[in-house]
Each structure stands twice: as structure tokens, then as C-alpha cells.
PDB file of C-alpha atoms in Angstrom:
ATOM      1  CA  ALA A   1       1.707   3.131  -1.970  1.00  0.00           C
ATOM      2  CA  SER A   2       0.539   4.825  -5.109  1.00  0.00           C
ATOM      3  CA  THR A   3      -1.194   7.951  -6.150  1.00  0.00           C
ATOM      4  CA  ILE A   4      -3.415   7.662  -9.238  1.00  0.00           C
ATOM      5  CA  VAL A   5      -4.790  10.755 -11.087  1.00  0.00           C
ATOM      6  CA  ARG A   6      -7.738   9.714 -13.203  1.00  0.00           C
ATOM      7  CA  THR A   7      -8.515  11.523 -16.504  1.00  0.00           C
ATOM      8  CA  ASP A   8     -11.648  13.047 -14.893  1.00  0.00           C
ATOM      9  CA  GLY A   9      -9.121  14.612 -12.179  1.00  0.00           C
ATOM     10  CA  THR A  10     -10.309  12.528  -9.383  1.00  0.00           C
ATOM     11  CA  ILE A  11      -7.381  11.009  -7.184  1.00  0.00           C
ATOM     12  CA  VAL A  12      -7.160   7.528  -5.816  1.00  0.00           C
ATOM     13  CA  SER A  13      -4.336   6.762  -3.294  1.00  0.00           C
ATOM     14  CA  GLY A  14      -3.391   3.450  -1.655  1.00  0.00           C
ATOM     15  CA  LEU A  15      -1.757   0.172  -2.238  1.00  0.00           C
ATOM     16  CA  VAL A  16      -2.113  -1.571  -5.733  1.00  0.00           C
ATOM     17  CA  LEU A  17      -3.028  -5.147  -4.862  1.00  0.00           C
ATOM     18  CA  ARG A  18      -3.121  -6.545  -8.458  1.00  0.00           C
ATOM     19  CA  GLU A  19      -3.764  -5.969 -11.974  1.00  0.00           C
ATOM     20  CA  GLU A  20      -7.021  -7.728 -13.394  1.00  0.00           C
ATOM     21  CA  GLY A  21      -6.600  -7.322 -17.281  1.00  0.00           C
ATOM     22  CA  GLN A  22      -7.111  -3.630 -17.899  1.00  0.00           C
ATOM     23  CA  VAL A  23      -8.035  -2.729 -14.207  1.00  0.00           C
ATOM     24  CA  LEU A  24      -5.799  -2.080 -11.199  1.00  0.00           C
ATOM     25  CA  LEU A  25      -7.139  -3.079  -7.847  1.00  0.00           C
ATOM     26  CA  VAL A  26      -6.154  -0.517  -5.190  1.00  0.00           C
ATOM     27  CA  VAL A  27      -7.090  -0.575  -1.492  1.00  0.00           C
ATOM     28  CA  ASN A  28      -7.404   3.019  -0.116  1.00  0.00           C
ATOM     29  CA  GLU A  29      -6.730   4.406   3.349  1.00  0.00           C
ATOM     30  CA  GLN A  30     -10.126   3.335   4.522  1.00  0.00           C
ATOM     31  CA  GLY A  31      -9.395  -0.410   3.479  1.00  0.00           C
ATOM     32  CA  LYS A  32     -11.952  -0.276   0.769  1.00  0.00           C
ATOM     33  CA  GLU A  33     -11.012  -1.838  -2.644  1.00  0.00           C
ATOM     34  CA  VAL A  34     -11.179   0.674  -5.614  1.00  0.00           C
ATOM     35  CA  ARG A  35     -11.084  -0.631  -9.205  1.00  0.00           C
ATOM     36  CA  VAL A  36      -9.437   1.744 -11.561  1.00  0.00           C
ATOM     37  CA  ALA A  37      -9.442   1.116 -15.326  1.00  0.00           C
ATOM     38  CA  LYS A  38      -5.978   1.662 -16.894  1.00  0.00           C
ATOM     39  CA  GLY A  39      -7.654   3.732 -19.665  1.00  0.00           C
ATOM     40  CA  GLU A  40      -8.887   6.285 -16.964  1.00  0.00           C
ATOM     41  CA  ILE A  41      -5.303   6.821 -15.548  1.00  0.00           C
ATOM     42  CA  ASP A  42      -3.615  10.135 -16.455  1.00  0.00           C
ATOM     43  CA  GLU A  43      -0.740   9.813 -14.008  1.00  0.00           C
ATOM     44  CA  GLN A  44       0.479   7.207 -11.599  1.00  0.00           C
ATOM     45  CA  LYS A  45       3.087   8.013  -8.932  1.00  0.00           C
ATOM     46  CA  LEU A  46       4.808   5.754  -6.392  1.00  0.00           C
ATOM     47  CA  MET A  47       4.700   7.590  -3.076  1.00  0.00           C
ATOM     48  CA  LYS A  48       7.860   7.420  -1.088  1.00  0.00           C
ATOM     49  CA  LEU A  49       6.157   7.747   2.362  1.00  0.00           C
ATOM     50  CA  SER A  50       4.974   4.618   4.036  1.00  0.00           C
ATOM     51  CA  PRO A  51       1.123   4.057   4.311  1.00  0.00           C
ATOM     52  CA  MET A  52       1.703   3.178   8.016  1.00  0.00           C
ATOM     53  CA  PRO A  53       0.552   5.854  10.261  1.00  0.00           C
ATOM     54  CA  ALA A  54       3.145   7.873  11.734  1.00  0.00           C
ATOM     55  CA  ASN A  55       1.654   7.387  15.184  1.00  0.00           C
ATOM     56  CA  ILE A  56       1.431   3.545  15.028  1.00  0.00           C
ATOM     57  CA  ALA A  57       3.030   3.048  18.331  1.00  0.00           C
ATOM     58  CA  GLU A  58       0.481   5.166  20.067  1.00  0.00           C
ATOM     59  CA  GLN A  59      -2.316   3.238  18.347  1.00  0.00           C
ATOM     60  CA  LEU A  60      -1.341  -0.245  19.313  1.00  0.00           C
ATOM     61  CA  GLY A  61      -0.838  -1.786  22.762  1.00  0.00           C
ATOM     62  CA  ASP A  62       2.638  -2.683  23.733  1.00  0.00           C
ATOM     63  CA  ALA A  63       2.185  -6.448  22.866  1.00  0.00           C
ATOM     64  CA  ASP A  64       0.704  -5.744  19.343  1.00  0.00           C
ATOM     65  CA  PHE A  65       3.406  -3.266  18.580  1.00  0.00           C
ATOM     66  CA  PHE A  66       6.158  -5.546  19.460  1.00  0.00           C
ATOM     67  CA  ASP A  67       4.415  -8.388  17.470  1.00  0.00           C
ATOM     68  CA  LEU A  68       4.333  -5.936  14.408  1.00  0.00           C
ATOM     69  CA  MET A  69       7.956  -5.105  14.973  1.00  0.00           C
ATOM     70  CA  ALA A  70       9.047  -8.675  14.926  1.00  0.00           C
ATOM     71  CA  TYR A  71       6.989  -9.632  12.032  1.00  0.00           C
ATOM     72  CA  LEU A  72       8.492  -6.612   9.880  1.00  0.00           C
ATOM     73  CA  LEU A  73      11.935  -7.580  11.018  1.00  0.00           C
ATOM     74  CA  SER A  74      11.197 -11.284  10.046  1.00  0.00           C
ATOM     75  CA  LEU A  75      10.490  -9.952   6.493  1.00  0.00           C
ATOM     76  CA  LYS A  76      13.838  -8.282   6.231  1.00  0.00           C
ATOM     77  CA  ALA A  77      15.588 -11.458   7.182  1.00  0.00           C
ATOM     78  CA  GLN A  78      14.071 -13.594   4.591  1.00  0.00           C
ATOM     79  CA  PRO A  79      15.719 -14.014   1.273  1.00  0.00           C
ATOM     80  CA  ALA A  80      13.858 -12.351  -1.501  1.00  0.00           C
ATOM     81  CA  ALA A  81      12.805 -14.057  -4.773  1.00  0.00           C
ATOM     82  CA  GLY A  82      16.168 -14.923  -6.602  1.00  0.00           C
ATOM     83  CA  GLY A  83      18.208 -15.440  -3.524  1.00  0.00           C
ATOM     84  CA  ALA A  84      18.882 -11.778  -2.800  1.00  0.00           C
ATOM     85  CA  LYS A  85      18.397 -10.433   0.631  1.00  0.00           C
ATOM     86  CA  ARG A  86      15.836  -7.437   1.113  1.00  0.00           C
TER      87      ARG A  86
END
């Protein structure tokens, strides 16, 4: 996840999905897509904390939680691009 400070002082936090020319497409905490022009960016920081809620286990039922854990563990087992493990 990233935190972007625009030149007007507004802050956009979320996952940068992709770049479209001179625009970053960011998905915020509410799941909404926000377009940020690169020329409006004053500062951009990569956040060290995961955007996943800290209490995710409490929000999901047991079956959904175990499915999520299995999926995340499967990502770790897959080789990354270039043959290196994640």
C-alpha cells in the first residue's frame, strides 16, 4: 500500500493498481478507484503495514479464513518471475 500526498495537501492511501500514462490508479480503503495525476504528487511513500485489517480473523467465518490462509500460503510457494522464490 502507498500513501500519496498531493500538491494541494490532500492525501490518498491505498494500493496502486497501475500507471496509465501520467496517472496512477489507486484503490483506497473503501475499494474505490482514485486517479492521481503524477504532476499532482508532492510525495509518495510505500507503507510498511499491510492494508489487511488486523482483526481479519474476527471478520471472516472459519471456512473463509482458512481459504484465505491457504491462498496466501500458495502464493508463497509459487516461484516469482525470474525463477526466484517469494
